[in-house]
Coordinates of N, CA and C in Angstrom, one line a residue:
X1 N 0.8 -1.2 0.0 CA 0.0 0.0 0.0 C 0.9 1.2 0.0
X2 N 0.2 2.1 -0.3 CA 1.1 3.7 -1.1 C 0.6 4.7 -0.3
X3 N 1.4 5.7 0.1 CA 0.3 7.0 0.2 C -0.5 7.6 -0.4
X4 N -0.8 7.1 -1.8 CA -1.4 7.6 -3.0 C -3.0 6.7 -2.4
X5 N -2.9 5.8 -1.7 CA -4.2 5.0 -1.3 C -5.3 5.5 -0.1
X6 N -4.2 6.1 0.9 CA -4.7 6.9 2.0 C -4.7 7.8 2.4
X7 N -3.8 8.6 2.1 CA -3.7 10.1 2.0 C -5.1 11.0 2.2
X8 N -5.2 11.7 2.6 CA -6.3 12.5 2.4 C -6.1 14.0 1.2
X9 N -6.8 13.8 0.6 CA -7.0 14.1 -1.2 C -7.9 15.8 -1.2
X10 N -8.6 16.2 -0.3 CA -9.3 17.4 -0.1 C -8.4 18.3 0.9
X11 N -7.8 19.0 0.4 CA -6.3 19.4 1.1 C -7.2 21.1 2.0
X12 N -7.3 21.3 2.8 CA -7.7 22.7 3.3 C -5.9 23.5 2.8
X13 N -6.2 24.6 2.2 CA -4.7 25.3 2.2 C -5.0 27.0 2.4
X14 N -4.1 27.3 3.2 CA -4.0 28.6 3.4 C -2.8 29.9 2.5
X15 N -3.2 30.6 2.1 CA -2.2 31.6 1.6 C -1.2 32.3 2.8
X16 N 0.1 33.1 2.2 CA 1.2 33.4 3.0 C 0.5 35.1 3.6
X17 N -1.0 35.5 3.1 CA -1.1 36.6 3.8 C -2.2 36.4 4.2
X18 N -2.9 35.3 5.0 CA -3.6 35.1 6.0 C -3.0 35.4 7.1
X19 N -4.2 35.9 7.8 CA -4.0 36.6 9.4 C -4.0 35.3 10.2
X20 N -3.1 35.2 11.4 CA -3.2 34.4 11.7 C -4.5 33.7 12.6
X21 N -5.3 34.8 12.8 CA -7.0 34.4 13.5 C -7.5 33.5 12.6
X22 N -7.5 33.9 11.2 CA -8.3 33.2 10.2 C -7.9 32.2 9.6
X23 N -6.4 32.0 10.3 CA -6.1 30.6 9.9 C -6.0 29.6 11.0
X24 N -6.2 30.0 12.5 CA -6.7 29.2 13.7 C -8.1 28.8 13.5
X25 N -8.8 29.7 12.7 CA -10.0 29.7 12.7 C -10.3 28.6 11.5
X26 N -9.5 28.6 10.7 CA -9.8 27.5 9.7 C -9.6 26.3 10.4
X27 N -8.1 25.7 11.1 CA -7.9 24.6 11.5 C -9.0 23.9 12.2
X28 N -9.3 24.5 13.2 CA -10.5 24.6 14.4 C -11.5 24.0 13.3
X29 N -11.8 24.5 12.9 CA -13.4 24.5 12.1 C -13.5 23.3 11.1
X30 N -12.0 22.6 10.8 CA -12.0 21.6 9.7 C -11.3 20.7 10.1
X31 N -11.5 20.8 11.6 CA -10.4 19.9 12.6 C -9.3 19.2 11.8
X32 N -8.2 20.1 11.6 CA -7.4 19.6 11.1 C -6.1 20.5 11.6
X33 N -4.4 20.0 12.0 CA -3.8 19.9 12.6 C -2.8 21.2 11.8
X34 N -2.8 21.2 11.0 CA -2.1 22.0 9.7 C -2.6 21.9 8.1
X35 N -1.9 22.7 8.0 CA -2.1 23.0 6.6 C -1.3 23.7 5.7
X36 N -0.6 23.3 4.4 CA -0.2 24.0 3.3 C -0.4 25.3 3.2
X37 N 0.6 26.0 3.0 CA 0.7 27.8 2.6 C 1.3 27.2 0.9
X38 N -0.1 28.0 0.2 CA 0.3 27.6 -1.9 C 0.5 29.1 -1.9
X39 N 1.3 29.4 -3.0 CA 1.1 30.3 -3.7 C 0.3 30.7 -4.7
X40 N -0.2 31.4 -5.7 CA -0.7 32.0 -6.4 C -1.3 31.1 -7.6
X41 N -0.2 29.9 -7.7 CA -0.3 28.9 -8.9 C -0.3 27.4 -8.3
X42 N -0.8 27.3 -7.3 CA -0.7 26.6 -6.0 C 0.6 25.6 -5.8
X43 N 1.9 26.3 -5.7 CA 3.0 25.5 -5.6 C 3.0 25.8 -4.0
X44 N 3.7 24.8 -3.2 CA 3.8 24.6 -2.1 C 5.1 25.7 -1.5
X45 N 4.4 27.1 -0.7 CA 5.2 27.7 0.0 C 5.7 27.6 1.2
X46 N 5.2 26.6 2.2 CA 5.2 26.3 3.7 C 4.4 25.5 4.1
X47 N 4.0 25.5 5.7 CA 3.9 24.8 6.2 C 3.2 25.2 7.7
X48 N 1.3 25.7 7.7 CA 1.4 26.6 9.1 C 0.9 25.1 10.0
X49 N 1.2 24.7 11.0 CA 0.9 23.3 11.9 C 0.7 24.5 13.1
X50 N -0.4 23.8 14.0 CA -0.7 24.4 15.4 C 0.5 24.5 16.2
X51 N 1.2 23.6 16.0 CA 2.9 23.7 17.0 C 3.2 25.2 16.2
X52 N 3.4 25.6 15.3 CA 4.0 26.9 14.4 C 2.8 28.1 15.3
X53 N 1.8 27.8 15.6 CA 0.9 29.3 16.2 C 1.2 29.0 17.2
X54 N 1.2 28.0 18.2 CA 1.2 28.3 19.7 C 2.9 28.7 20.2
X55 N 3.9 27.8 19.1 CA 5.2 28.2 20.0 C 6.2 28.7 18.9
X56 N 5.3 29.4 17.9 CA 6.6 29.7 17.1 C 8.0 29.7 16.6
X57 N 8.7 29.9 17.1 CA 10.2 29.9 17.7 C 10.5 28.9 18.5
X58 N 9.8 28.1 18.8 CA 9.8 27.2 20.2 C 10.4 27.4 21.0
X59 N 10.1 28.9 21.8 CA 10.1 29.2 22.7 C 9.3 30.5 22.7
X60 N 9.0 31.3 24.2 CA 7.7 31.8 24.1 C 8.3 32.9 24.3
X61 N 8.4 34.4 23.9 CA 9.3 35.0 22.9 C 8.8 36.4 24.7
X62 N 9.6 36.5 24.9 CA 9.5 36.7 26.6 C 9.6 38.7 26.3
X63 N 9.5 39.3 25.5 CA 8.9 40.9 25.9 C 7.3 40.5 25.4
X64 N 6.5 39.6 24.5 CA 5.2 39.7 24.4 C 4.7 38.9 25.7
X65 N 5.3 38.0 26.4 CA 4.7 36.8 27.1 C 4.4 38.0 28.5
X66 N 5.7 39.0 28.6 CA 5.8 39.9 29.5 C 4.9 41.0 29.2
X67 N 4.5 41.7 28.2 CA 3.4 42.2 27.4 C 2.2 41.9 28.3
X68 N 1.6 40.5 27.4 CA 0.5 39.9 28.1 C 0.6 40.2 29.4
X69 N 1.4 39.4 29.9 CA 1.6 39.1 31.5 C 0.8 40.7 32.6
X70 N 1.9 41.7 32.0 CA 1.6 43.1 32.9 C 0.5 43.5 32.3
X71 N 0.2 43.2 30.8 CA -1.1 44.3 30.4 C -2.0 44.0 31.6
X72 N -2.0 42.1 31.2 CA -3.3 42.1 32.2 C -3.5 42.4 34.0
X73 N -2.5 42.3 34.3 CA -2.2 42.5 35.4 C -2.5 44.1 35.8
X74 N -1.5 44.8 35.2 CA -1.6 46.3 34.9 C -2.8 46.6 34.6
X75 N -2.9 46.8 33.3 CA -4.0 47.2 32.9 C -5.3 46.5 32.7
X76 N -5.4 45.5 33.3 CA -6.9 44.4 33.0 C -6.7 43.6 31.6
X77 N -7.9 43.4 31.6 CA -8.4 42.7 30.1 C -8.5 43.2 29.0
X78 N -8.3 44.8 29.1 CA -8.3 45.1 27.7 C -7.5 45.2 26.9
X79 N -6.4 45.7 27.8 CA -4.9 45.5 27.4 C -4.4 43.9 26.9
X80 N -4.8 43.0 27.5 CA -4.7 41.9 27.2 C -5.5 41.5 25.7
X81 N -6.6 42.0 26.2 CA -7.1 41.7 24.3 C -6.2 42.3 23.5
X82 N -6.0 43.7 23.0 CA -5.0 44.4 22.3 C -4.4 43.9 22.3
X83 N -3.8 43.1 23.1 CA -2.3 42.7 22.2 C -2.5 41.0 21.7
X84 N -3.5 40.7 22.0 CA -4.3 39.1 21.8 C -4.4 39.7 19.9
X85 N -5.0 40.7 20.1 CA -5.3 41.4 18.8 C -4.0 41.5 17.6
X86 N -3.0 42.1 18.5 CA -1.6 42.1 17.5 C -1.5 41.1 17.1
X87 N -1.1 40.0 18.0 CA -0.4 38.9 17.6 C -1.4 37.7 16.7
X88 N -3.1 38.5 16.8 CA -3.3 37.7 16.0 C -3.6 38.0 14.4
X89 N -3.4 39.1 14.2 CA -3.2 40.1 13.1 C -2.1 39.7 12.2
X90 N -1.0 39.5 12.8 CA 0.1 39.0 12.3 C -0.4 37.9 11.1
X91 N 0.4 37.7 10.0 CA 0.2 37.0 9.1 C 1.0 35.6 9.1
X92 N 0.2 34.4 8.4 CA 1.2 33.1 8.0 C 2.2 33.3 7.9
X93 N 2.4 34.3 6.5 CA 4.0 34.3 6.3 C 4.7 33.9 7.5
X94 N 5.2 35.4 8.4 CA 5.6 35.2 9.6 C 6.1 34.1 10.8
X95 N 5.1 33.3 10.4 CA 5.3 32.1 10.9 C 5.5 30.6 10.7
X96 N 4.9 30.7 9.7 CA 5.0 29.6 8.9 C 6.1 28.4 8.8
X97 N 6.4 27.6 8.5 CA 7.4 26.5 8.5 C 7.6 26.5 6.8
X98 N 8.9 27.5 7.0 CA 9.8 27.0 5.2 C 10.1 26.1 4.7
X99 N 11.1 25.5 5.5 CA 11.9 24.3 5.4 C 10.9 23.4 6.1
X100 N 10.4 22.2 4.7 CA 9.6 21.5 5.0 C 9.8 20.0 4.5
X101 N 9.6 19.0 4.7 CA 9.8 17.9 4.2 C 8.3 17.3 3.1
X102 N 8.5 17.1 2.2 CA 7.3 16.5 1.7 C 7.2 15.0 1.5
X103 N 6.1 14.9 0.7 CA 6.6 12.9 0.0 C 5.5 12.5 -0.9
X104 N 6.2 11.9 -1.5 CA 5.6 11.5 -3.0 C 4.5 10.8 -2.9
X105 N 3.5 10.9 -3.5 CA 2.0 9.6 -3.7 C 2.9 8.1 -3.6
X106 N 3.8 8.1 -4.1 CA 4.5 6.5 -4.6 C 4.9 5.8 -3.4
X107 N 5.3 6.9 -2.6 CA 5.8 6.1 -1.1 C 5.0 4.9 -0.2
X108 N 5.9 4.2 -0.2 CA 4.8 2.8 1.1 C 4.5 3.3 2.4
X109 N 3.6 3.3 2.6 CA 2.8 3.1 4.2 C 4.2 3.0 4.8
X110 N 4.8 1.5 4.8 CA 5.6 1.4 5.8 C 6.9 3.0 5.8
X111 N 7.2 2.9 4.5 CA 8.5 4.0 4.7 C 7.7 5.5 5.2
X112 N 6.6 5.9 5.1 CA 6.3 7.0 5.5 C 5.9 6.7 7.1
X113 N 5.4 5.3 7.6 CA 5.8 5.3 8.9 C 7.0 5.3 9.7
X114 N 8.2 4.8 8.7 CA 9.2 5.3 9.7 C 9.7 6.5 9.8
X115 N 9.3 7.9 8.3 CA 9.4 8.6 8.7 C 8.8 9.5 9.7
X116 N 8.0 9.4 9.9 CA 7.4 10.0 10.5 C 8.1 9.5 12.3
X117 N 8.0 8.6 12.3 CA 8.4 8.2 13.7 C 10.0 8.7 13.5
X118 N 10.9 8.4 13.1 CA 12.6 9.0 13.3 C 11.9 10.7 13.2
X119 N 11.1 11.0 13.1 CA 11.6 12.7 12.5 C 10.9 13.5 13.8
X120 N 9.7 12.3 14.0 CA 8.8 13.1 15.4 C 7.9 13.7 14.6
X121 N 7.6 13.9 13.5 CA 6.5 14.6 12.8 C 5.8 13.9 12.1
X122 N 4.4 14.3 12.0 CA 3.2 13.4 11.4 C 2.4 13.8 10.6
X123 N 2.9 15.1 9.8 CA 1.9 15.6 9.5 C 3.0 16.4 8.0
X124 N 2.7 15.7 7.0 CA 3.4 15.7 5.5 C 2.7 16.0 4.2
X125 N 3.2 17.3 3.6 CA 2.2 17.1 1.9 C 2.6 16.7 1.4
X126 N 1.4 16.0 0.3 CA 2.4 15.0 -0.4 C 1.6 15.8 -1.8
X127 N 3.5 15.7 -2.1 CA 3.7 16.9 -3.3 C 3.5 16.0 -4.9
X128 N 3.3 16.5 -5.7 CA 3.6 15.8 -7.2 C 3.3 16.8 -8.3
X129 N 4.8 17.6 -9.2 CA 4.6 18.2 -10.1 C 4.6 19.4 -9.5
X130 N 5.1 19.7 -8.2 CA 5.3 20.7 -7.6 C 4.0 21.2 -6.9
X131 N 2.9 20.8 -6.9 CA 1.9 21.1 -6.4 C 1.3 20.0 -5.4
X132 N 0.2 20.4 -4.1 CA 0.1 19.8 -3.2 C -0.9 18.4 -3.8
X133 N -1.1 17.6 -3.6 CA -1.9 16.8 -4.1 C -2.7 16.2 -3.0
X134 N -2.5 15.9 -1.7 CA -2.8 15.7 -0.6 C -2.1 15.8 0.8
X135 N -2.6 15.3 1.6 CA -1.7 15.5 3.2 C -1.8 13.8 3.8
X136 N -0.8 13.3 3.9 CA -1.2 12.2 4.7 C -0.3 12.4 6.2
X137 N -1.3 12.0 7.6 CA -0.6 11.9 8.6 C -1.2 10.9 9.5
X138 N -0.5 10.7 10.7 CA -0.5 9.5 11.3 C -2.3 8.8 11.3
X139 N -2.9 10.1 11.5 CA -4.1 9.2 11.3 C -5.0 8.9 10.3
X140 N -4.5 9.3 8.7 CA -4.5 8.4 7.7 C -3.8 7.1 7.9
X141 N -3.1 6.6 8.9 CA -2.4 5.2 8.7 C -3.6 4.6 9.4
X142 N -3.4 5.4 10.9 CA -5.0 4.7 11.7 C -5.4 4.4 11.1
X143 N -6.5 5.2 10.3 CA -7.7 4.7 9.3 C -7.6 4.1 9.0
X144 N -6.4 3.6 8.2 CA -6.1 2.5 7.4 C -6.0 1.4 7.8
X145 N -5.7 1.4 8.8 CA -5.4 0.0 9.4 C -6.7 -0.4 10.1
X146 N -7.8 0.1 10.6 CA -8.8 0.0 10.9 C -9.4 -0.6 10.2
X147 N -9.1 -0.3 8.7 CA -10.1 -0.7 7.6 C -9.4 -2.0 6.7
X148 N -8.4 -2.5 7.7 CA -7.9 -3.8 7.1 C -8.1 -4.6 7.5
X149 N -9.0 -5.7 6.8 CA -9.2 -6.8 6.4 C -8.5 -7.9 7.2
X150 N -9.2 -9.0 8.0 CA -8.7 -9.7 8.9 C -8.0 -11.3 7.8

């Protein structure tokens, strides 16, 4: 079996100048974990995954954390919204994951399970002809295996 078999084929994708509210707000709504940043001719630019909004930098970037921290303290809740507001204003670009790994429709189940497990990451577009053609991640394998045949 291929990723071309399980993959999931209806790709949600976001552009590089989405705000980032409206792209939490996509995830949320299409429960899904990440998603492709295409460009204009839908070639694959990035890579926004919930790990990329909540820790960016992976680490928590300590004058906004300090921001938050005193507005609200300081100044209550509204200060705290306002800057809830900045940071969600900010665009994909910004955050997005460049350097990305993809993988081909042709790849086996098994080799895309070991990548995934050596890399720690589960969540892959799978590219062809330079454009996204689907996403498969750990729980397209679930599925899969759920739906195999005793």
């Amino acid at each position: 079996m291929f990723v071309k078999d399980i993959m999931t084929r209806e790709v949600i994708t976001l552009t590089s100048d989405t705000s980032l509210k409206e792209a939490a707000e996509i995830l949320l709504k299409n429960n899904i974990s990440g998603a492709p940043v295409i460009d204009e001719k839908g070639g694959l630019k990035g890579l926004l995954t919930e790990e990329s909004l909540i820790f960016r930098d992976k680490k928590v970037h300590l004058p906004t954390f300090v921001n938050i921290s005193m507005g609200f303290l300081t100044f209550g809740m509204h200060r705290l919204e306002e800057e809830i507001k900045k940071i969600t204003a900010d665009k994909v670009e910004n955050v997005m994951e460049r350097e990305i790994d993809t993988v081909s429709p042709e790849i086996s189940l098994e080799d895309i399970a070991t990548m995934m497990v050596e890399k720690e990451r589960y969540y892959y577009p799978v590219v062809a002809d330079r454009n996204v053609v689907g996403i498969i991640t750990k729980r397209d394998i679930v599925r899969s295996l759920s739906r195999t045949k005793k």
